[in-house]
Amino acid sequence: MNTRAPQSMLEPAGPMGERFLEVYAGFHWVLLTVYALVGVAALTAVFRSVRARRRSVEPADAPTLRLDPRSERRMAITVGSAVALTTVVIFGLLIAGIRLGYAFESLESERGSTVKVVGHQWWWEVHHEGATPGDTVITANEIHFPIGVTTRLRLVAQDVIHSFWLPALGGKRDLIPGLENELVLRADREGVFRGQCAEFCGLQHAHMAFVAVAEPRADYDAWLAAQRRPAAAPTTPEQLRGREVFLEGPCVLCHTIRGTAARGTAGPDLTHFASRRSIGAGIFPNEPGYLAGWITDSHSMKPGNHMPPVPLAGADLNALIAYLGSLR
Ligand SMILES: [Cu+2]
């Protein structure tokens, strides 16, 4: 993980992120200047009125309703130029925003790989699509980007509206049930970047994160090839027992492990679960202790999530964890 700024648009890693940062920086300086000017104008007005009031203690100095044509003209010019300047500034910012939209479209014309992202309450199902359905790799809460190649994201939702937000690459777009949205992103440097659901989607909305792994083409291809393989077969008696526990338990109703009879789709695909960095949509490290807690009672770790608690005997739990840990 990019530890200094795991989830920041201020350190972009791709062309869209850079474009966003430019526009953001432009807005920032323009608005800061406007803020300073308005502040100076407001303070000047206050000081002037205080001074005027101090001077006009005598009733003879009471304000009259007679207009002074010279100061009236001066004021008209000041107000007129302020209105003109405001219009210019607003149109300038508008044009910068529209140009950003066009930049997105020019990136969309290059086509690299396609990734389908399905938003669930409260995790991300990720399909790295292959030339044939058999080549498609299904994983969870982790998206891989080959460096320098555009990736087209097809964004859909399973239940409610979610929003895909990956600030380092400049992307943010809603996932809407019944509608497919598209976002084209490119990473230009290596790194692991954090993303997050950005549209309130229920109790665990804030715990619906994912990582984007940007890596050189060769690493990406090696990762894809490894993910395409069916699950590793158990190599120790404990792992073997763990597989039995998994296949005999309720786990198979909701999880798929390719190469076994487990075909559930309500939860994340676990075929290569041990290759993932986190559990519970980016919120806990993928380590045996957290995993034991998760299986026994995920609701103490992520209240309200859609995996039921599964009480297991200690030996069975250890075997299950050994098995899941072997699914590289
Ligand atoms: Cu969400």
mmCIF file of N, CA, C and O and ligand atoms in Angstrom, residues 119-124 159-163 175 196-202 204-206 208, ligand 1:
data_model
loop_
_atom_site.group_PDB
_atom_site.id
_atom_site.type_symbol
_atom_site.label_atom_id
_atom_site.label_comp_id
_atom_site.label_asym_id
_atom_site.label_seq_id
_atom_site.Cartn_x
_atom_site.Cartn_y
_atom_site.Cartn_z
ATOM 1 N N GLY A 119 -21.271 -4.053 -7.185
ATOM 2 C CA GLY A 119 -21.352 -3.570 -5.808
ATOM 3 C C GLY A 119 -22.368 -4.375 -5.019
ATOM 4 O O GLY A 119 -23.487 -4.592 -5.469
ATOM 5 N N HIS A 120 -21.954 -4.892 -3.855
ATOM 6 C CA HIS A 120 -22.852 -5.603 -2.945
ATOM 7 C C HIS A 120 -22.822 -4.868 -1.616
ATOM 8 O O HIS A 120 -21.826 -4.252 -1.262
ATOM 9 N N GLN A 121 -23.877 -5.041 -0.819
ATOM 10 C CA GLN A 121 -23.812 -4.593 0.571
ATOM 11 C C GLN A 121 -22.991 -5.640 1.323
ATOM 12 O O GLN A 121 -23.468 -6.765 1.502
ATOM 13 N N TRP A 122 -21.738 -5.527 1.777
ATOM 14 C CA TRP A 122 -20.912 -4.357 1.625
ATOM 15 C C TRP A 122 -19.542 -4.805 1.199
ATOM 16 O O TRP A 122 -18.599 -4.827 1.961
ATOM 17 N N TRP A 123 -19.475 -5.275 -0.082
ATOM 18 C CA TRP A 123 -18.204 -5.736 -0.638
ATOM 19 C C TRP A 123 -18.270 -5.621 -2.157
ATOM 20 O O TRP A 123 -19.326 -5.364 -2.733
ATOM 21 N N TRP A 124 -17.121 -5.781 -2.792
ATOM 22 C CA TRP A 124 -17.013 -5.598 -4.241
ATOM 23 C C TRP A 124 -16.700 -6.931 -4.917
ATOM 24 O O TRP A 124 -15.705 -7.567 -4.586
ATOM 25 N N ASP A 159 -27.713 -4.670 -5.311
ATOM 26 C CA ASP A 159 -28.820 -4.399 -4.399
ATOM 27 C C ASP A 159 -29.236 -2.926 -4.372
ATOM 28 O O ASP A 159 -30.336 -2.578 -4.734
ATOM 29 N N VAL A 160 -28.345 -2.052 -3.941
ATOM 30 C CA VAL A 160 -28.674 -0.629 -3.833
ATOM 31 C C VAL A 160 -27.604 0.171 -4.581
ATOM 32 O O VAL A 160 -26.655 -0.411 -5.107
ATOM 33 N N ILE A 161 -27.747 1.476 -4.612
ATOM 34 C CA ILE A 161 -26.762 2.300 -5.312
ATOM 35 C C ILE A 161 -25.475 2.381 -4.488
ATOM 36 O O ILE A 161 -25.502 2.637 -3.283
ATOM 37 N N HIS A 162 -24.351 2.111 -5.141
ATOM 38 C CA HIS A 162 -23.043 2.299 -4.535
ATOM 39 C C HIS A 162 -22.266 3.273 -5.421
ATOM 40 O O HIS A 162 -22.722 3.622 -6.511
ATOM 41 N N SER A 163 -21.101 3.704 -4.965
ATOM 42 C CA SER A 163 -20.286 4.548 -5.833
ATOM 43 C C SER A 163 -18.833 4.108 -5.767
ATOM 44 O O SER A 163 -18.254 3.986 -4.691
ATOM 45 N N LEU A 175 -22.659 3.024 -9.080
ATOM 46 C CA LEU A 175 -23.106 1.706 -9.516
ATOM 47 C C LEU A 175 -24.590 1.660 -9.195
ATOM 48 O O LEU A 175 -24.977 1.867 -8.041
ATOM 49 N N GLN A 196 -12.877 3.151 -2.235
ATOM 50 C CA GLN A 196 -13.894 3.111 -1.177
ATOM 51 C C GLN A 196 -15.249 3.412 -1.791
ATOM 52 O O GLN A 196 -15.331 4.172 -2.757
ATOM 53 N N CYS A 197 -16.304 2.830 -1.232
ATOM 54 C CA CYS A 197 -17.656 3.182 -1.681
ATOM 55 C C CYS A 197 -17.928 4.627 -1.252
ATOM 56 O O CYS A 197 -17.653 4.998 -0.121
ATOM 57 N N ALA A 198 -18.457 5.418 -2.173
ATOM 58 C CA ALA A 198 -18.628 6.841 -1.879
ATOM 59 C C ALA A 198 -20.085 7.282 -1.952
ATOM 60 O O ALA A 198 -20.382 8.448 -2.173
ATOM 61 N N GLU A 199 -20.998 6.325 -1.788
ATOM 62 C CA GLU A 199 -22.420 6.667 -1.803
ATOM 63 C C GLU A 199 -23.045 5.877 -0.672
ATOM 64 O O GLU A 199 -22.953 4.647 -0.670
ATOM 65 N N PHE A 200 -23.662 6.559 0.291
ATOM 66 C CA PHE A 200 -24.167 5.851 1.468
ATOM 67 C C PHE A 200 -25.076 4.698 1.048
ATOM 68 O O PHE A 200 -26.048 4.896 0.345
ATOM 69 N N CYS A 201 -24.720 3.479 1.480
ATOM 70 C CA CYS A 201 -25.431 2.291 0.990
ATOM 71 C C CYS A 201 -25.864 1.394 2.131
ATOM 72 O O CYS A 201 -26.091 0.212 1.936
ATOM 73 N N GLY A 202 -25.964 1.934 3.340
ATOM 74 C CA GLY A 202 -26.428 1.115 4.451
ATOM 75 C C GLY A 202 -25.407 1.066 5.568
ATOM 76 O O GLY A 202 -24.376 1.738 5.537
ATOM 77 N N GLN A 204 -22.940 -0.753 6.791
ATOM 78 C CA GLN A 204 -21.484 -0.911 6.697
ATOM 79 C C GLN A 204 -20.888 -0.183 5.491
ATOM 80 O O GLN A 204 -19.821 -0.559 4.987
ATOM 81 N N HIS A 205 -21.562 0.857 5.050
ATOM 82 C CA HIS A 205 -21.076 1.626 3.898
ATOM 83 C C HIS A 205 -19.609 2.058 4.061
ATOM 84 O O HIS A 205 -18.810 1.968 3.138
ATOM 85 N N ALA A 206 -19.274 2.505 5.277
ATOM 86 C CA ALA A 206 -17.915 3.012 5.492
ATOM 87 C C ALA A 206 -16.884 1.886 5.475
ATOM 88 O O ALA A 206 -15.691 2.142 5.357
ATOM 89 N N MET A 208 -16.653 -0.532 3.169
ATOM 90 C CA MET A 208 -16.773 -1.150 1.852
ATOM 91 C C MET A 208 -15.626 -0.601 1.003
ATOM 92 O O MET A 208 -15.801 0.268 0.174
HETATM 93 CU CU CU B 1 -21.602 0.828 -1.078
#
